[in-house]
CSV table of C-alpha atoms in Angstrom, one decimal:
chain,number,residue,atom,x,y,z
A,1,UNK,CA,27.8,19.1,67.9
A,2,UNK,CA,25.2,17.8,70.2
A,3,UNK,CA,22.9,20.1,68.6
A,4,UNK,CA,22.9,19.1,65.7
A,5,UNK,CA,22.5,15.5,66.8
A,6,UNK,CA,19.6,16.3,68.5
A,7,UNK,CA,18.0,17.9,65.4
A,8,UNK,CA,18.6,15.2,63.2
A,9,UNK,CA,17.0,12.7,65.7
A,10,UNK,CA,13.9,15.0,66.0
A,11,UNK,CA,13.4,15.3,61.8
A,12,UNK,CA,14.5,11.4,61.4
A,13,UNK,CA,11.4,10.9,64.1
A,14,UNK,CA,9.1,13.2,62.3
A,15,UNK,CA,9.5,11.3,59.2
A,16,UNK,CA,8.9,7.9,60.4
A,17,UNK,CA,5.8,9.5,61.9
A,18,UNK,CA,4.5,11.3,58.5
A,19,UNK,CA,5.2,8.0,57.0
A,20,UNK,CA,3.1,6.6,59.2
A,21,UNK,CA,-0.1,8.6,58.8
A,22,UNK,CA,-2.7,7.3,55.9
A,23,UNK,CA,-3.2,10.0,53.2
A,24,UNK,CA,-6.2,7.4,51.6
A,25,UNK,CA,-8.4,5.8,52.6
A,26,UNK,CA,-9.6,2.5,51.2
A,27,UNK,CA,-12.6,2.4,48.9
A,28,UNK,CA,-14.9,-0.8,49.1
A,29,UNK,CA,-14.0,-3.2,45.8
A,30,UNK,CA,-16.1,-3.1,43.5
A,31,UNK,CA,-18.1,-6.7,42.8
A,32,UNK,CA,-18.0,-7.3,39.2
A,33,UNK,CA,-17.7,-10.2,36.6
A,34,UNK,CA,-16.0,-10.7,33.1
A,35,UNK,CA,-17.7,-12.8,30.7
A,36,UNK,CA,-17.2,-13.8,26.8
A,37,UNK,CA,-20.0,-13.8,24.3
A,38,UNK,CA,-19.6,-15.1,21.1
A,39,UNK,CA,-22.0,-15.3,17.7
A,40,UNK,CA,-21.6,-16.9,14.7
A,41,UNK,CA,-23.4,-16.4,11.0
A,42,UNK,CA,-23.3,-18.3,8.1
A,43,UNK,CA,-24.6,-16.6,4.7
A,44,UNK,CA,-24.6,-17.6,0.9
A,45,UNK,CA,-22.3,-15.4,-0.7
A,46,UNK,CA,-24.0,-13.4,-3.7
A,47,UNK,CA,-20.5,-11.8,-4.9
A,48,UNK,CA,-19.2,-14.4,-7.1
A,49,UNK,CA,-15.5,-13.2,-8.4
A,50,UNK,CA,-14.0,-15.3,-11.4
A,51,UNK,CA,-10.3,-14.8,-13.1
A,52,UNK,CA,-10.5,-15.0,-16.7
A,53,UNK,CA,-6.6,-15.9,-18.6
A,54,UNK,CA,-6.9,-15.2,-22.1
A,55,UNK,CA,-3.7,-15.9,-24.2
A,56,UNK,CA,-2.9,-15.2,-28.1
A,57,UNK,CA,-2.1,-18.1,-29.9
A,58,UNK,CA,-1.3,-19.4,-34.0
A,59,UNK,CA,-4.1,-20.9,-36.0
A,60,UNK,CA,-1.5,-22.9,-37.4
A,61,UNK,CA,1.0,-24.0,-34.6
A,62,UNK,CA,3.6,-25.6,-37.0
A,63,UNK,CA,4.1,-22.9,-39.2
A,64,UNK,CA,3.0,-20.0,-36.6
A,65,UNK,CA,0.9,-18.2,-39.1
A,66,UNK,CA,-2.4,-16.4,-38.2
A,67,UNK,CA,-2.1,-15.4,-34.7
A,68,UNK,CA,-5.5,-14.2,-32.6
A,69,UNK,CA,-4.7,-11.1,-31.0
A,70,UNK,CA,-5.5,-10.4,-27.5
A,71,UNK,CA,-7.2,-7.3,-28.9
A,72,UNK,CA,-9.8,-9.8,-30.5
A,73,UNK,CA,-9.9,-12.7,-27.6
A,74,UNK,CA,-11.1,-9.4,-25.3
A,75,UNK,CA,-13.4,-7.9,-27.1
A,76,UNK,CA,-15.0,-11.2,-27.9
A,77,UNK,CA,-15.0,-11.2,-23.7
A,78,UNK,CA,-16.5,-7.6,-23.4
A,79,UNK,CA,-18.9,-8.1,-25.5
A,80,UNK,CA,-20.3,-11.7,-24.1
A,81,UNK,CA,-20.2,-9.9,-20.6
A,82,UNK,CA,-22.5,-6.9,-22.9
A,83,UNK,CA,-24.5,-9.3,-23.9
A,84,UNK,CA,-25.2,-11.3,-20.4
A,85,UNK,CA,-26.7,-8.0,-18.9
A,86,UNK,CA,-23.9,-7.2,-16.7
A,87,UNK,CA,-22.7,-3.9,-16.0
A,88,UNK,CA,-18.7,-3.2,-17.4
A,89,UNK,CA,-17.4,-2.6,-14.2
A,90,UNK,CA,-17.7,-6.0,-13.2
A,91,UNK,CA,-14.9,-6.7,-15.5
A,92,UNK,CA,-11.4,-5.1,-15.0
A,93,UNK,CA,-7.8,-5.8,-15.3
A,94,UNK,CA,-6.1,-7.8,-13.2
A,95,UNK,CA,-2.7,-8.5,-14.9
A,96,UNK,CA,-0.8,-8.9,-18.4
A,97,UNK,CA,2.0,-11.6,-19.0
A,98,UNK,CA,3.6,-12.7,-22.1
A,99,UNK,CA,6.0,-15.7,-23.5
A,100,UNK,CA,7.6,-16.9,-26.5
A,101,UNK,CA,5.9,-19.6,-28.1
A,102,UNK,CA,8.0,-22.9,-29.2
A,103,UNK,CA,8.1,-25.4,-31.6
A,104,UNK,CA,10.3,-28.3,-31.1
A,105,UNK,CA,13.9,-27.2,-31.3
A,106,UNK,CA,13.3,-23.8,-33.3
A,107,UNK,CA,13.9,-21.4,-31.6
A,108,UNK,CA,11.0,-19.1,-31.0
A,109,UNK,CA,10.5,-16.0,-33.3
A,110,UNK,CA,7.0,-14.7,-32.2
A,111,UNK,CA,6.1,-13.4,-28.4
A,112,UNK,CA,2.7,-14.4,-27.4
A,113,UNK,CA,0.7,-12.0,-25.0
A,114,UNK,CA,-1.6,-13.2,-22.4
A,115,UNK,CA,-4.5,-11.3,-20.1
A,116,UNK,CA,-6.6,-12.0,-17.0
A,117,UNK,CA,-9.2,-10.4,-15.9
A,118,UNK,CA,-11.6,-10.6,-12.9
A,119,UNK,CA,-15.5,-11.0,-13.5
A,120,UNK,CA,-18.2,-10.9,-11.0
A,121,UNK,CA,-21.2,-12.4,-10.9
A,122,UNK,CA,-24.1,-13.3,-8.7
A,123,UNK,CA,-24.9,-16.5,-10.3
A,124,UNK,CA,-22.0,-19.0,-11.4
A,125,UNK,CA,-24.4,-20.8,-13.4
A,126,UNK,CA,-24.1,-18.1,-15.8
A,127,UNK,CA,-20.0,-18.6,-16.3
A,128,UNK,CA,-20.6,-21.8,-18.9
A,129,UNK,CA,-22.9,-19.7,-21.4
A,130,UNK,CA,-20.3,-16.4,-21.1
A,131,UNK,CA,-17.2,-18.3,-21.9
A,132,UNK,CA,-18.9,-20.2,-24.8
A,133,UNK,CA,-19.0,-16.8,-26.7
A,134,UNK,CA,-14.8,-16.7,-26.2
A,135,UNK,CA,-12.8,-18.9,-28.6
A,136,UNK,CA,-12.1,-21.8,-26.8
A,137,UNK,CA,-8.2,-21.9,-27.4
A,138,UNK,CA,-7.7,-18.3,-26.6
A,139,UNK,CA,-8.6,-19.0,-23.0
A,140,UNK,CA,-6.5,-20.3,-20.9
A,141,UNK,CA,-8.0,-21.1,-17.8
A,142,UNK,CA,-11.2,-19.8,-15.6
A,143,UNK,CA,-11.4,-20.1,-12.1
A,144,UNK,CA,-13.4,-18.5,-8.9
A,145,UNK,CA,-10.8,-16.7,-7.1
A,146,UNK,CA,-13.0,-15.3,-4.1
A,147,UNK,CA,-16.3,-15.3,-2.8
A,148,UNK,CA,-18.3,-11.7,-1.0
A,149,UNK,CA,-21.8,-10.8,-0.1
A,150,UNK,CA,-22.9,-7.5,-1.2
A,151,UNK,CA,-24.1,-6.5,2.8
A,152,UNK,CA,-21.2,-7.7,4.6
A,153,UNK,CA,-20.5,-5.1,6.9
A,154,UNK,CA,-24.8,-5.7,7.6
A,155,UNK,CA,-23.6,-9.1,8.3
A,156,UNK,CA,-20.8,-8.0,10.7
A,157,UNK,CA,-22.4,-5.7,13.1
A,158,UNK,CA,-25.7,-7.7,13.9
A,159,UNK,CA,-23.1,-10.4,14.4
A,160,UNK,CA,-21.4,-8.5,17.0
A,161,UNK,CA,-24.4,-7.6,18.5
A,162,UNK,CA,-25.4,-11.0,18.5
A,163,UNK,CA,-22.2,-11.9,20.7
A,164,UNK,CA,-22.6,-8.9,23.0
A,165,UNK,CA,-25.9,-9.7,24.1
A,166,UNK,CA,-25.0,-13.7,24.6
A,167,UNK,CA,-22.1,-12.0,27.3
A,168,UNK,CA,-24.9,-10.0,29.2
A,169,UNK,CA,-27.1,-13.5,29.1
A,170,UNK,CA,-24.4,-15.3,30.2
A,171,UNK,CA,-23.6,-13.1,33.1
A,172,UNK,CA,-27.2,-12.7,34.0
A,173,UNK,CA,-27.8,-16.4,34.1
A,174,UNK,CA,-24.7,-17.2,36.1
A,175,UNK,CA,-25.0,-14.5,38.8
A,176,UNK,CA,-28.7,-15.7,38.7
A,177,UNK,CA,-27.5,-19.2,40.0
A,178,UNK,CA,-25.9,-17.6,42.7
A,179,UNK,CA,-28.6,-15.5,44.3
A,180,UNK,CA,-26.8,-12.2,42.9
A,181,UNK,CA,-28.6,-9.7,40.2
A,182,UNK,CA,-26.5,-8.0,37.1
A,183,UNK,CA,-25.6,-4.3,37.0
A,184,UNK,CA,-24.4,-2.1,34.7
A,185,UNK,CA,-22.0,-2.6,31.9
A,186,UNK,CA,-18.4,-1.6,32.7
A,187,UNK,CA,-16.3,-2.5,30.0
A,188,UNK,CA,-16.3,-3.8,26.9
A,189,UNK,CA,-13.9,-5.4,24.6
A,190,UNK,CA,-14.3,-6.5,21.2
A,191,UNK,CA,-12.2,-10.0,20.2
A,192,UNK,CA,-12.4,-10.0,16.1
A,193,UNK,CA,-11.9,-13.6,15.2
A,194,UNK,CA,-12.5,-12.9,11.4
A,195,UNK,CA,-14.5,-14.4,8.5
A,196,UNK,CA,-13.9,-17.8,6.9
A,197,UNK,CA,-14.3,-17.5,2.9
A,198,UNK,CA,-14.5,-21.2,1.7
A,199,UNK,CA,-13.8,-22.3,-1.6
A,200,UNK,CA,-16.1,-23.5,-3.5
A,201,UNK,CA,-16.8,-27.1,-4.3
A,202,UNK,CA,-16.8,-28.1,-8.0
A,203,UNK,CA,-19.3,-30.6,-9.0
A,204,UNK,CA,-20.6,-30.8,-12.9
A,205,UNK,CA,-19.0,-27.7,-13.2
A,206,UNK,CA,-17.3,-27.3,-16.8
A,207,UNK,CA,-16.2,-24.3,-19.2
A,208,UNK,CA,-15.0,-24.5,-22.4
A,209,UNK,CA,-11.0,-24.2,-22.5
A,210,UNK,CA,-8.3,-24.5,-24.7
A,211,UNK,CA,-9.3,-27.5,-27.2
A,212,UNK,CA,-10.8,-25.7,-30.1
A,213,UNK,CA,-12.6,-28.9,-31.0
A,214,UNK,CA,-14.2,-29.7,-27.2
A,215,UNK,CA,-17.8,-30.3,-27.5
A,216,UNK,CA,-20.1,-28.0,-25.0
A,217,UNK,CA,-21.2,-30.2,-22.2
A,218,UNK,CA,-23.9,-30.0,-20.2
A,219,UNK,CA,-23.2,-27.5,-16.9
A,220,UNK,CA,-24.7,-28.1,-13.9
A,221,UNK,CA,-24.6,-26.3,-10.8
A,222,UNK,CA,-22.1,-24.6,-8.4
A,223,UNK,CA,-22.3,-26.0,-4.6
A,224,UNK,CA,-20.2,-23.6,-2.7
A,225,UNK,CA,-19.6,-23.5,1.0
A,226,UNK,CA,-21.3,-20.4,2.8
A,227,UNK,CA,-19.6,-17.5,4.5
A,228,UNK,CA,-19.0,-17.6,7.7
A,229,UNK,CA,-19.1,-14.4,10.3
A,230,UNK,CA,-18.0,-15.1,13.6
A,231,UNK,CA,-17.2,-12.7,16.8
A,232,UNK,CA,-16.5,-12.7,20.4
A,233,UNK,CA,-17.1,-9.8,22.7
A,234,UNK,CA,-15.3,-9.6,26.0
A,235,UNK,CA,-17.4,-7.8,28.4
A,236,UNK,CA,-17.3,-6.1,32.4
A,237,UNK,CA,-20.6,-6.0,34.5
A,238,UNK,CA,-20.9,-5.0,37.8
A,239,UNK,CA,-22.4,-6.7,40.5
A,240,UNK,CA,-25.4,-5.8,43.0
């Protein structure tokens, strides 16, 4: 029995001394700084993309008779988008809807079929004299849906460039005030804040809609808002 005692003092008291012994040693910190750099860019957008509605309707609304087919309202559309220069694929299908047309208290008897589409163009001055080659009551409305620039992803990485190399200024400038000099990169981190696609802002901006006897006005310009491109780039330097 005292044996055994004895023994389990001796290996309690070699543990507390292994325990004891360092198996690292400490390396100096390293100095460093984290900074935030951030860039912005605004651009005109030269991707302009428009949603066309066109809808059947009766040349006679009392009596329904004489309906315009959709068939005729789009080609009418195709072939004022031929005839502007544009290439088709900057016309496609976006959605089909339909509804029965009524007439007082009769109940309706015909189903009228309706179509948008999306057009794109690079000048929304040129919108007025398209639609004026689409009868005027088959469309029902025309609005810009969205706005893109053909070199976007240009756009993007100089922009977060742009902010990577205000975080190396910044970190160079404020180690500067304090008698210390920059070193290398050590991390990097890229903080996506996004793009801002404003709408546009109408002003003496007409098309021709729905009222067969509206008068073509005179069209003026678009003034729409600019993209804007805008990135911040965490990054790690180390310090001399």
């Amino acid at each position: 029995m005292k044996r055994f005692v004895l023994t389990a003092v001796l290996l309690a008291s070699s543990l507390s001394m292994f325990a004891q012994t360092p198996t690292t040693v400490d390396k100096d910190p390293i100095k460093k700084i984290e900074v935030t750099g951030t860039a912005e860019l605004e651009i005109v957008p030269d991707e302009l993309y428009f949603t066309i509605s066109l809808k059947e309707y009766f040349k006679d609304e009392k009596n329904q008779k004489d309906k315009i087919s959709l068939e005729t309202l789009e080609k009418q559309l195709i072939d004022a988008v031929k005839s502007a220069g544009l290439p088709k694929e900057n016309l496609s299908i976006s959605g089909v809807t339909g509804y029965r047309e009524w007439t007082g208290k009769k109940k309706p008897q015909h189903f009228l079929a309706a179509k948008q589409f999306q057009l794109k163009l690079s000048n929304a001055n040129n919108i007025n004299d398209l639609m004026a080659k689409v009868d005027d009551r088959g469309v029902e409305y025309v609005n810009m849906s969205r706005v893109e620039h053909s070199k976007k992803e240009e756009f993007r990485r100089q922009v977060k460039i742009n902010a990577l190399k205000a975080a190396k200024e910044k970190a160079g400038y404020l180690l500067e005030s304090i008698g210390e000099k920059l070193g290398e990169v050590l991390e990097i981190h890229e903080v996506e804040e996004g793009n801002v696609y404003p709408m546009y802002k109408q002003a003496q901006y007409n098309v021709r809609m729905m009222a067969a006897d509206a008068a073509p006005e005179s069209g003026g310009g678009l003034e729409y808002e600019k993209i804007k491109y805008s990135y911040r780039m965490n990054a790690t330097f180390r310090i001399k």
